[in-house]
Amino acid sequence: MKKLLSILLCLCMALTLCGAAFASSEEPAELPEPVGTPIEIAAGTEELVVSEPVILSESAVLSRLVIEEGGAIAAPAGYAVTLTVDGIETGQALVTTTGTETYLLPGVYEGDVVLTVTEAHNVSYQSLVFPIRQAVYLDENGVNPALSVPAAVLGDAASMKNYRIFSTGESFNGIFAEGGDHTIENVIIHLVGNGRSDMVGQGAAVVAKGEGTRLVLDGCTVVNKGVVRTTAIAADGANLIVKNSTLVATDGVLPEDYVPSADVAQMRGGFPVGGSTGNCRGTNLIGTGTRSAYINSWVSAEGWGVLSTDNCTSPYLTAINSFIAVTGNEIGGYGAYAIGNPTERFLGCTMDVDFDIVTVKGGFITIGDSDKELVASLNDELELGLTEEELDALPEQGSTIHSRRFGIMCTSTGTVDITGDTDIHTGETFFLNKGQKITLTVDGSEGASIVADNGILMQVMDSDDPGPTGNPYTEPTEDPTRDEGFDVTSVENAAVSNFSNIELEGDFYNAVGYTKASGEMNMALNFDNTEVTGVITSSSSDHLKDELYINEEDYRMFGVLVNTPCPAVNNGVIVSLANGSVWNVTGESYLTSLTVDGSSVVNGIVTLNGAAVDVSAGGSWQGDIVVMPK
């Protein structure tokens, strides 16, 4: 796959050569008035030399433009200016790292030189104003010429197909749709150079924004390289549908004075504790009720993450029969992110990711097959617009998921459902639950399988995220003390997992309270017609170091524990075996509740409060339960 990526990048370079929660209460800042002497460029002028600040009121076509040191070109208030040379947007750079404005770099520009003056497209966010310039602006009537730069389009944008957009300047957008229902076919977009914000979309290849906006990309290719030079963003209630397309994002170089920040108006990189040092998410989804879908497509990012949701409320993220990849070497990155209670479905997909499959900070996740009946239902529900022929052509297939590190990492509540013929293989812990009341359901009746190379299928623990303060995570020096008011046999506030019709090999640990001495949470495991081979226990735990910093040296140690089985304190373990389930005990295991029906088997020696218990006839037991291998 990486070879294919390299070929794709080379192809697009050759084509280039050929042709909410964080909302601020402050009033948005205003862009400063342009500075300079108004000039007019007479028709037929071939060369323009700019040695001082000037204001250009009308578009101009030249064969040579010279911007000397001290020279600058701006548009009048309420307008923007964009430079293209031979159909490629170029020359723009951010004035400052923390600001949003760009300026034209001094230099000599020769060829088919066009200075295009358009109406300003300013977006307020937090206390900033982001000036957006785009090659193609779409509204309910189609291409809006007042906000578009036709000189940056190789082809006819009005045809909605078979054109190309290239950029080597900073913070220039390809397509920005705000209103209307549009289908874009066989378009190539290749943007090189840093963007500014993937929460606003300044510098993204494609943005679909606003309720009533539906944008379909069909057979399109987007290859971007640069800091937050995102391939596709859906925002504020829009419906973005990407099918039969290729979206590739690769990292840029952060400005030397950039300070890593959780301020979403400034954020231009993943955080090491979140598993990534990358600086360009592949895609993003923001706003309330927003929808994005990726069908029969390749979507990748070098690092940070591929399919992201951020600063959103109840959106829908869907991937069907698509390849989702993190391509960086030791950079890190997630396959998908869930925040703001999204509904996320990954059906018939292949994932090859680095940090985790999905990071769940609140949401409802389904990983399964691209069942035709289900896809047809989603086609109606999400207004995907797939024809009967397209639905018939989509093969039914299972999902194949590989993560070099974790499987699912949970730092907030939600649900995770794994069904169908899903094959999941992780290098480290499959289900990493950082102290959250979240329900995992795995149904293996159609072939689903889970393998974790480190032998840990589930780790329940306290959060070890120190936050964006720069302070380290510090291991507690004292063990937790028993809270007599906490019921270690209750499932009411437990992390609950349901496994059915599957064979599992690996260990399950609940270490809540040992990485944060105040932690309290039970782990409840329900096995239905399931054979599980491993240790299931409450445990004490230690990180690999007593102090962990958010840096490249330590970030791979977050979420990694050395477990020692021990009796529960405030970390009960509740196990239920039903319908012919079998537990093959491989090591010392401590439970607080055990239920076995008459058809199920515990291949181990069970004691309750120190006395031997025969569980072969079934029953239910609560107390200090120890299960040892035979």
XYZ file of C-alpha atoms in Angstrom:
630
model
C 0.000 0.000 0.000
C 2.843 2.415 0.771
C 4.243 1.735 -2.692
C 0.854 2.675 -4.131
C 0.917 5.849 -2.074
C 4.352 6.767 -3.430
C 3.187 6.197 -6.984
C 0.134 8.351 -6.367
C 2.202 11.178 -4.934
C 4.594 11.074 -7.872
C 1.673 11.106 -10.300
C 0.133 14.178 -8.731
C 3.483 15.964 -8.581
C 3.936 15.231 -12.254
C 0.491 16.637 -12.971
C 1.456 19.768 -11.054
C 4.537 20.236 -13.145
C 2.429 19.764 -16.253
C 0.098 22.334 -15.799
C -18.813 24.757 20.055
C -17.419 23.415 23.115
C -14.560 25.780 22.741
C -16.512 28.776 21.461
C -15.229 32.109 22.690
C -17.461 34.754 24.233
C -15.220 37.501 22.868
C -16.290 39.637 19.943
C -14.462 38.450 16.811
C -11.464 40.530 15.870
C -11.586 42.474 12.621
C -9.022 42.244 9.886
C -6.943 45.412 9.609
C -7.587 47.859 6.804
C -5.312 47.251 3.798
C -2.311 49.557 3.574
C -0.973 50.921 0.314
C -1.396 53.225 -2.642
C -4.319 52.405 -4.960
C -3.137 51.461 -8.452
C -4.751 50.539 -11.736
C -3.148 48.219 -14.257
C -3.934 49.139 -17.816
C -5.100 46.454 -20.213
C -2.189 44.961 -22.110
C 0.356 45.579 -19.359
C 2.823 42.719 -19.402
C 5.091 43.536 -16.471
C 4.435 44.985 -13.040
C 7.150 45.923 -10.572
C 5.968 46.551 -7.022
C 8.426 48.289 -4.703
C 5.994 49.654 -2.102
C 2.622 48.617 -0.631
C -0.139 48.954 -3.226
C -3.863 48.247 -3.321
C -5.137 46.499 -6.438
C -8.819 47.141 -7.122
C -9.266 44.965 -10.221
C -7.924 41.654 -11.498
C -4.961 41.799 -13.866
C -3.228 39.512 -16.366
C 0.550 39.825 -16.748
C 3.490 37.911 -18.095
C 5.881 39.057 -15.357
C 5.379 40.258 -11.788
C 8.193 41.495 -9.570
C 7.545 42.118 -5.893
C 10.614 43.766 -4.423
C 11.579 43.863 -0.760
C 9.298 46.441 0.804
C 6.686 45.858 -1.871
C 3.268 44.389 -1.095
C -0.013 43.826 -2.937
C -3.348 43.952 -1.144
C -6.994 44.200 -2.181
C -9.405 46.883 -0.986
C -11.333 46.362 2.240
C -13.939 43.638 1.705
C -11.894 41.944 -1.022
C -9.001 39.494 -1.384
C -6.249 39.022 -3.951
C -4.877 35.700 -5.208
C -1.827 35.140 -7.414
C -1.636 32.308 -9.937
C 1.182 31.445 -12.308
C 0.412 29.043 -15.161
C -2.829 28.069 -13.435
C -1.228 27.253 -10.063
C -1.990 29.339 -6.972
C 1.291 30.428 -5.441
C 3.224 33.055 -3.492
C 1.044 33.386 -0.399
C 2.431 32.888 3.111
C 1.053 33.463 6.586
C 2.130 36.807 8.028
C 2.417 35.358 11.547
C 2.042 31.910 13.063
C -0.751 32.874 15.453
C -2.562 35.139 12.990
C -4.688 34.215 10.006
C -3.717 36.645 7.231
C -1.431 35.870 4.326
C 0.731 38.122 2.141
C 2.402 37.769 -1.229
C 6.071 36.898 -0.913
C 8.660 39.094 -2.624
C 10.030 37.489 -5.764
C 9.854 37.268 -9.527
C 6.819 35.503 -11.026
C 6.867 34.768 -14.761
C 4.530 32.986 -17.147
C 0.767 33.240 -17.294
C 0.568 35.545 -14.250
C -2.900 36.470 -12.975
C -3.791 38.612 -9.986
C -7.434 37.869 -9.190
C -9.453 40.159 -6.934
C -12.475 38.482 -5.321
C -14.980 39.370 -2.679
C -13.737 38.600 0.807
C -14.861 35.330 2.421
C -14.182 35.821 6.114
C -15.089 33.269 8.793
C -15.133 34.254 12.469
C -13.991 31.622 14.942
C -13.012 32.121 18.554
C -11.580 35.665 18.660
C -10.094 35.438 15.167
C -11.229 36.144 11.623
C -10.061 33.656 9.005
C -9.878 35.003 5.440
C -10.709 32.092 3.137
C -9.618 32.142 -0.495
C -10.773 29.309 -2.728
C -10.479 28.283 -6.343
C -14.155 27.308 -6.502
C -16.922 28.631 -4.255
C -20.244 26.821 -4.596
C -23.581 28.075 -3.331
C -27.164 27.051 -4.050
C -26.825 28.381 -7.618
C -23.560 26.624 -8.480
C -20.195 28.350 -8.939
C -20.213 31.837 -7.437
C -17.819 33.896 -9.611
C -17.502 36.717 -7.093
C -15.827 34.379 -4.590
C -14.005 32.030 -6.991
C -10.589 32.259 -8.659
C -11.051 30.833 -12.173
C -7.350 31.336 -12.933
C -6.635 28.644 -10.299
C -8.780 26.081 -12.130
C -7.350 24.078 -15.008
C -10.585 23.244 -16.773
C -14.184 24.395 -16.461
C -15.393 24.493 -12.836
C -18.966 25.150 -13.956
C -19.055 21.701 -15.568
C -18.538 20.161 -12.110
C -16.101 17.618 -13.521
C -12.731 16.933 -15.119
C -10.827 19.920 -13.791
C -7.693 20.348 -11.681
C -6.671 22.651 -8.849
C -3.051 23.081 -7.776
C -1.585 25.269 -5.061
C 1.909 25.869 -3.715
C 0.941 28.835 -1.538
C -0.261 28.712 2.027
C -3.864 28.655 3.238
C -5.559 28.392 -0.169
C -8.645 26.198 -0.553
C -9.694 24.061 -3.461
C -13.496 23.797 -3.267
C -15.692 25.492 -0.662
C -19.389 24.560 -0.822
C -21.887 26.514 1.242
C -25.403 25.800 0.047
C -26.898 23.647 -2.688
C -26.596 20.042 -3.830
C -23.492 19.421 -5.943
C -21.708 16.428 -7.450
C -18.049 16.870 -8.411
C -16.611 14.202 -10.714
C -13.066 13.261 -11.704
C -11.431 16.327 -10.191
C -7.786 16.398 -9.048
C -6.718 18.699 -6.215
C -3.088 18.919 -5.117
C -2.146 21.459 -2.447
C 1.410 21.822 -1.155
C 2.273 24.177 1.701
C 0.815 24.780 5.121
C -2.810 25.449 5.902
C -3.956 27.347 8.968
C -6.946 25.668 10.626
C -8.840 22.416 10.155
C -11.488 23.664 12.583
C -12.409 26.416 10.107
C -11.092 24.884 6.912
C -8.571 27.541 5.938
C -6.206 25.705 3.591
C -8.314 22.558 3.065
C -8.831 20.930 -0.318
C -12.595 20.533 0.105
C -15.020 22.075 2.599
C -18.772 21.425 2.740
C -20.438 23.765 5.209
C -23.916 24.511 6.474
C -27.340 22.929 6.662
C -28.754 22.422 3.208
C -25.313 21.772 1.731
C -24.825 18.375 0.129
C -21.539 17.779 -1.680
C -20.586 14.570 -3.469
C -17.039 13.813 -4.620
C -17.071 10.970 -7.144
C -13.867 9.623 -8.668
C -11.806 12.501 -7.301
C -8.162 12.572 -6.203
C -6.890 14.832 -3.444
C -3.222 14.776 -2.447
C -2.153 17.405 0.075
C 1.128 18.079 1.833
C 1.351 20.613 4.625
C 0.435 21.439 8.199
C -3.379 21.120 8.582
C -3.711 20.978 4.782
C -6.724 18.752 5.302
C -8.210 16.837 2.384
C -11.909 17.136 3.257
C -13.938 18.873 5.973
C -17.670 18.631 6.665
C -19.033 21.385 8.911
C -22.128 22.876 10.507
C -24.778 20.422 9.355
C -23.511 19.734 5.835
C -23.640 16.312 4.172
C -20.321 15.352 2.536
C -20.191 12.137 0.491
C -16.907 10.857 -0.929
C -17.058 7.815 -3.192
C -14.671 6.038 -5.548
C -12.044 8.595 -4.568
C -8.542 8.916 -3.137
C -7.720 11.317 -0.324
C -4.103 11.527 0.861
C -2.737 13.887 3.518
C 0.951 14.139 4.390
C 2.562 16.287 7.041
C 4.255 19.625 6.562
C 6.830 21.472 8.646
C 5.503 23.387 11.649
C 6.603 27.017 11.965
C 9.616 27.366 14.230
C 7.677 29.532 16.690
C 4.593 27.293 16.838
C 3.734 26.279 20.401
C 1.714 23.037 20.716
C -1.706 24.044 21.956
C -5.088 22.608 22.898
C -6.622 25.928 21.846
C -8.578 24.804 18.813
C -8.056 28.162 17.104
C -4.316 27.478 17.143
C -4.100 23.645 17.202
C -1.972 22.305 14.365
C -0.831 18.922 15.560
C -1.721 15.790 17.449
C -0.589 15.359 21.020
C 1.937 12.662 21.865
C -0.234 11.368 24.725
C -2.921 10.833 22.098
C -0.502 8.735 20.124
C 0.617 11.135 17.417
C 3.212 13.741 16.598
C 1.730 14.370 13.148
C 0.383 17.739 12.012
C -2.207 17.049 9.314
C -5.422 15.162 9.957
C -6.726 13.446 6.870
C -10.303 14.662 7.289
C -12.379 16.461 9.877
C -16.057 16.694 10.811
C -17.324 19.593 12.945
C -20.599 21.193 13.982
C -24.074 19.923 14.894
C -25.722 17.106 12.957
C -23.007 17.111 10.311
C -22.620 14.030 8.104
C -19.689 12.643 6.176
C -19.428 9.325 4.357
C -16.528 7.606 2.580
C -17.540 4.864 0.165
C -15.221 2.643 -1.864
C -12.416 5.126 -1.258
C -8.826 5.381 -0.009
C -8.389 7.848 2.861
C -5.010 8.272 4.554
C -2.923 10.571 6.692
C 0.753 10.432 7.506
C 0.066 11.015 11.191
C -2.321 12.518 13.773
C -5.463 10.813 12.457
C -7.456 9.880 9.379
C -11.188 10.269 10.043
C -11.659 12.873 12.752
C -14.586 14.445 14.535
C -13.997 17.553 16.629
C -15.988 20.342 18.278
C -19.222 18.671 17.192
C -22.588 17.505 18.469
C -24.289 14.271 17.368
C -22.779 13.980 13.880
C -22.665 10.911 11.606
C -19.410 9.485 10.272
C -19.644 6.523 7.901
C -17.092 4.484 5.978
C -18.137 1.674 3.628
C -15.737 -0.616 1.754
C -12.939 1.908 2.183
C -9.234 1.710 2.998
C -8.281 3.852 6.007
C -4.558 4.173 6.663
C -1.955 5.960 8.748
C 1.109 5.928 6.513
C 3.801 7.579 8.646
C 6.794 5.774 10.042
C 6.638 5.919 13.850
C 4.638 9.157 13.707
C 1.477 7.700 15.186
C -2.166 8.332 14.494
C -5.707 7.042 14.931
C -7.999 5.564 12.354
C -10.998 7.503 13.638
C -11.899 9.809 16.501
C -15.234 10.020 18.296
C -16.183 13.077 20.342
C -19.482 14.891 20.764
C -21.510 11.647 20.708
C -21.179 10.839 17.012
C -22.620 7.754 15.386
C -19.696 6.161 13.559
C -19.959 3.107 11.332
C -17.119 1.253 9.617
C -18.538 -1.392 7.324
C -16.469 -3.667 5.097
C -13.436 -1.450 5.647
C -9.730 -2.166 5.809
C -7.787 -0.187 8.404
C -4.029 -0.051 8.792
C -3.297 2.417 11.578
C -0.639 3.184 14.131
C -2.015 4.311 17.502
C -5.557 2.950 17.662
C -8.556 2.018 15.564
C -10.916 4.491 17.226
C -10.366 6.920 20.092
C -13.695 7.202 21.921
C -14.262 10.394 23.881
C -18.008 9.879 23.680
C -19.795 8.154 20.827
C -21.467 5.114 19.329
C -19.189 2.932 17.218
C -20.037 0.013 14.927
C -17.464 -2.100 13.071
C -18.892 -4.774 10.819
C -19.756 -6.001 7.342
C -21.003 -4.006 4.379
C -24.237 -5.978 4.424
C -26.347 -4.963 1.440
C -29.513 -4.522 3.441
C -27.735 -2.341 5.995
C -25.987 -0.251 3.330
C -29.302 0.265 1.533
C -30.858 1.410 4.795
C -28.018 3.874 5.415
C -28.348 5.083 1.824
C -31.830 6.300 2.701
C -31.085 7.443 6.251
C -27.980 9.466 5.381
C -29.090 10.601 1.910
C -26.036 9.058 0.285
C -27.687 9.080 -3.127
C -26.330 5.704 -4.248
C -28.201 4.318 -7.231
C -29.498 0.752 -7.420
C -26.607 -0.032 -9.772
C -24.090 1.375 -7.302
C -25.623 -0.547 -4.414
C -25.523 -3.764 -6.429
C -21.888 -3.157 -7.392
C -20.727 -2.753 -3.766
C -19.561 -6.185 -2.619
C -20.552 -7.484 0.782
C -17.369 -7.893 2.788
C -16.078 -7.970 6.326
C -13.788 -5.437 7.943
C -10.069 -6.179 8.329
C -8.464 -4.008 10.981
C -4.800 -3.775 11.937
C -3.389 -1.405 14.523
C 0.265 -1.414 15.417
C -0.642 -0.368 18.946
C -4.093 -0.321 20.586
C -7.505 -1.309 19.332
C -10.200 0.858 20.921
C -9.155 3.504 23.455
C -11.939 4.967 25.590
C -11.674 8.161 27.598
C -15.415 8.826 27.840
C -18.730 6.997 27.693
C -20.428 5.350 24.739
C -20.868 2.013 23.008
C -18.715 -0.106 20.715
C -20.280 -2.910 18.644
C -18.211 -5.379 16.630
C -20.118 -7.716 14.349
C -19.974 -9.702 11.119
C -16.788 -11.171 9.709
C -14.598 -8.513 11.309
C -10.951 -9.455 11.790
C -9.104 -7.275 14.327
C -5.387 -7.603 15.021
C -3.590 -5.249 17.403
C 0.020 -5.054 18.494
C -0.923 -4.036 22.022
C -4.069 -4.043 24.176
C -7.249 -4.447 22.152
C -9.647 -2.563 24.468
C -8.033 0.173 26.558
C -10.655 1.657 28.847
C -9.431 4.606 30.909
C -12.033 4.383 33.655
C -15.180 4.882 31.593
C -18.689 3.466 31.768
C -18.753 2.169 28.231
C -20.366 -0.930 26.753
C -18.467 -3.215 24.386
C -20.385 -5.861 22.438
C -18.624 -8.425 20.250
C -20.679 -10.972 18.292
C -18.600 -13.646 16.596
C -21.494 -15.592 15.082
C -20.450 -14.550 11.571
C -16.732 -14.992 12.075
C -15.529 -11.946 14.005
C -12.121 -12.457 15.617
C -9.807 -10.453 17.882
C -6.084 -10.966 18.418
C -3.798 -8.819 20.605
C -0.103 -9.566 20.225
C 0.731 -8.436 23.780
C -1.802 -10.919 25.176
C -4.087 -8.292 26.745
C -7.594 -8.135 25.360
C -8.866 -5.634 27.913
C -7.255 -3.166 30.278
C -9.513 -1.094 32.515
C -7.561 1.630 34.300
C -7.744 5.216 35.498
C -6.966 8.001 33.095
C -3.263 8.726 32.961
C -3.659 11.739 30.699
C -2.064 14.733 32.457
C -3.797 17.171 30.119
C -2.190 19.919 28.025
C -0.498 21.634 30.992
C 2.989 20.266 30.401
C 2.986 18.708 33.873
C 3.877 15.013 33.959
C 1.673 12.111 34.933
C 2.941 10.970 38.329
C 2.330 7.475 39.704
C 0.599 7.440 43.123
C 2.876 6.442 45.990
C 0.093 4.779 48.016
C -2.240 1.936 47.172
C -5.980 2.656 47.106
C -8.076 2.129 50.246
C -11.409 0.349 50.293
C -14.532 2.490 50.054
C -17.091 0.515 52.049
C -19.878 2.369 50.278
C -18.770 1.100 46.869
C -20.339 -2.200 45.781
C -17.709 -4.250 43.960
C -20.428 -6.627 42.717
C -22.614 -3.997 41.017
C -22.856 -3.559 37.263
C -24.700 -0.253 37.581
C -21.620 1.912 37.030
C -19.399 -0.724 35.488
C -17.467 -1.053 32.282
C -19.600 -3.769 30.671
C -18.499 -6.091 27.866
C -20.606 -8.719 26.107
C -18.939 -11.473 24.077
C -20.937 -14.074 22.168
C -20.206 -16.926 19.760
C -16.455 -16.322 19.688
C -13.135 -17.801 20.789
C -10.893 -15.430 22.734
C -7.315 -15.824 23.866
C -5.888 -13.159 26.119
C -6.119 -11.488 29.512
C -8.580 -9.054 31.110
C -7.388 -6.676 33.857
C -9.170 -4.124 36.013
C -6.549 -1.866 37.614
C -8.772 1.112 38.463
C -7.528 2.813 41.615
C -3.884 1.961 41.135
C -2.976 4.754 38.740
C -5.242 7.224 40.512
C -5.877 6.222 44.115
C -9.403 7.689 44.178
C -10.623 5.619 41.228
C -13.635 3.299 41.551
C -15.066 1.142 38.760
C -16.045 -2.458 38.201
C -15.371 -4.531 35.095
C -18.296 -6.768 34.069
C -17.710 -9.481 31.476
C -20.580 -11.494 30.002
C -19.620 -14.547 27.926
C -22.332 -16.229 25.842
C -21.416 -19.364 23.893
C -17.829 -18.180 24.121
C -14.538 -19.880 24.887
C -12.054 -17.613 26.609
C -8.517 -18.647 27.478
C -6.622 -16.340 29.812
C -6.495 -14.439 33.078
C -9.517 -12.406 34.217
C -8.734 -10.425 37.323
C -8.552 -7.299 39.393
C -4.969 -6.121 39.532
C -2.529 -3.645 40.919
C -0.521 -1.926 38.253
C 2.487 0.219 37.530
C 3.536 2.286 34.560
C 6.936 1.671 33.055
C 8.134 4.929 34.677
C 6.918 6.790 37.765
C 6.717 10.042 35.811
C 5.605 10.360 32.216
C 5.957 13.546 30.220
C 4.099 14.503 27.060
C 7.090 14.161 24.802
C 8.409 11.851 22.136
C 10.466 9.912 24.671
C 7.570 8.991 26.979
C 4.393 9.106 24.931
C 4.452 5.418 24.013
C 4.341 4.557 27.730
C 0.931 6.104 28.389
C -1.720 3.387 28.677
C 0.912 0.681 29.143
C 0.780 -1.069 32.542
C 2.498 -3.931 34.304
C -0.357 -5.774 36.025
C -0.113 -7.903 39.172
C -3.264 -9.930 39.949
C -4.607 -9.136 43.424
C -7.913 -8.976 45.326
C -10.202 -6.127 44.379
C -10.239 -2.899 46.354
C -12.613 -0.626 44.434
C -12.106 -2.462 41.147
C -14.481 -5.395 41.167
C -14.492 -8.051 38.451
C -17.855 -9.595 37.580
C -17.904 -12.636 35.290
C -20.897 -14.437 33.792
C -20.671 -17.612 31.672
C -23.756 -18.761 29.754
C -24.898 -21.034 26.924
C -21.980 -23.456 26.847
C -19.237 -20.910 27.518
C -15.827 -22.152 28.630
C -13.181 -20.294 30.635
C -9.755 -21.894 30.407
C -7.927 -20.298 33.327
C -4.239 -19.702 32.636
C -3.199 -17.776 35.748
C -4.195 -16.492 39.157
C -7.460 -14.559 38.834
C -9.389 -12.515 41.414
C -13.122 -11.902 41.002
C -15.866 -10.330 43.091
C -18.787 -12.078 41.384
C -19.059 -15.262 39.308
C -22.159 -16.663 37.605
C -22.028 -19.951 35.707
C -25.045 -21.590 34.115
C -25.374 -25.358 34.022
C -24.088 -25.631 30.458
C -20.874 -23.672 30.999
C -17.468 -24.695 32.334
C -14.693 -23.102 34.358
C -11.492 -25.028 33.725
C -9.904 -23.909 36.972
C -9.969 -24.274 40.746
C -12.401 -21.854 42.420
C -12.379 -20.696 46.035
C -14.828 -18.311 47.735
C -13.588 -16.505 50.841
C -10.879 -19.151 51.130
C -13.125 -22.222 50.779
C -13.244 -24.478 47.704
C -16.325 -24.143 45.508
C -17.680 -26.628 42.962
C -19.069 -24.597 40.074
C -19.700 -27.529 37.732
C -23.440 -27.591 38.399
C -23.780 -23.848 37.893
C -24.699 -21.117 40.300
C -23.819 -17.610 41.364
C -21.230 -16.511 43.931
C -20.129 -13.179 45.377
C -17.246 -12.342 47.660
C -13.496 -12.810 47.515
C -13.239 -15.267 44.634
C -9.931 -16.711 43.510
C -9.677 -18.847 40.386
C -6.475 -20.787 39.734
C -5.484 -22.968 36.786
C -5.860 -26.695 37.335
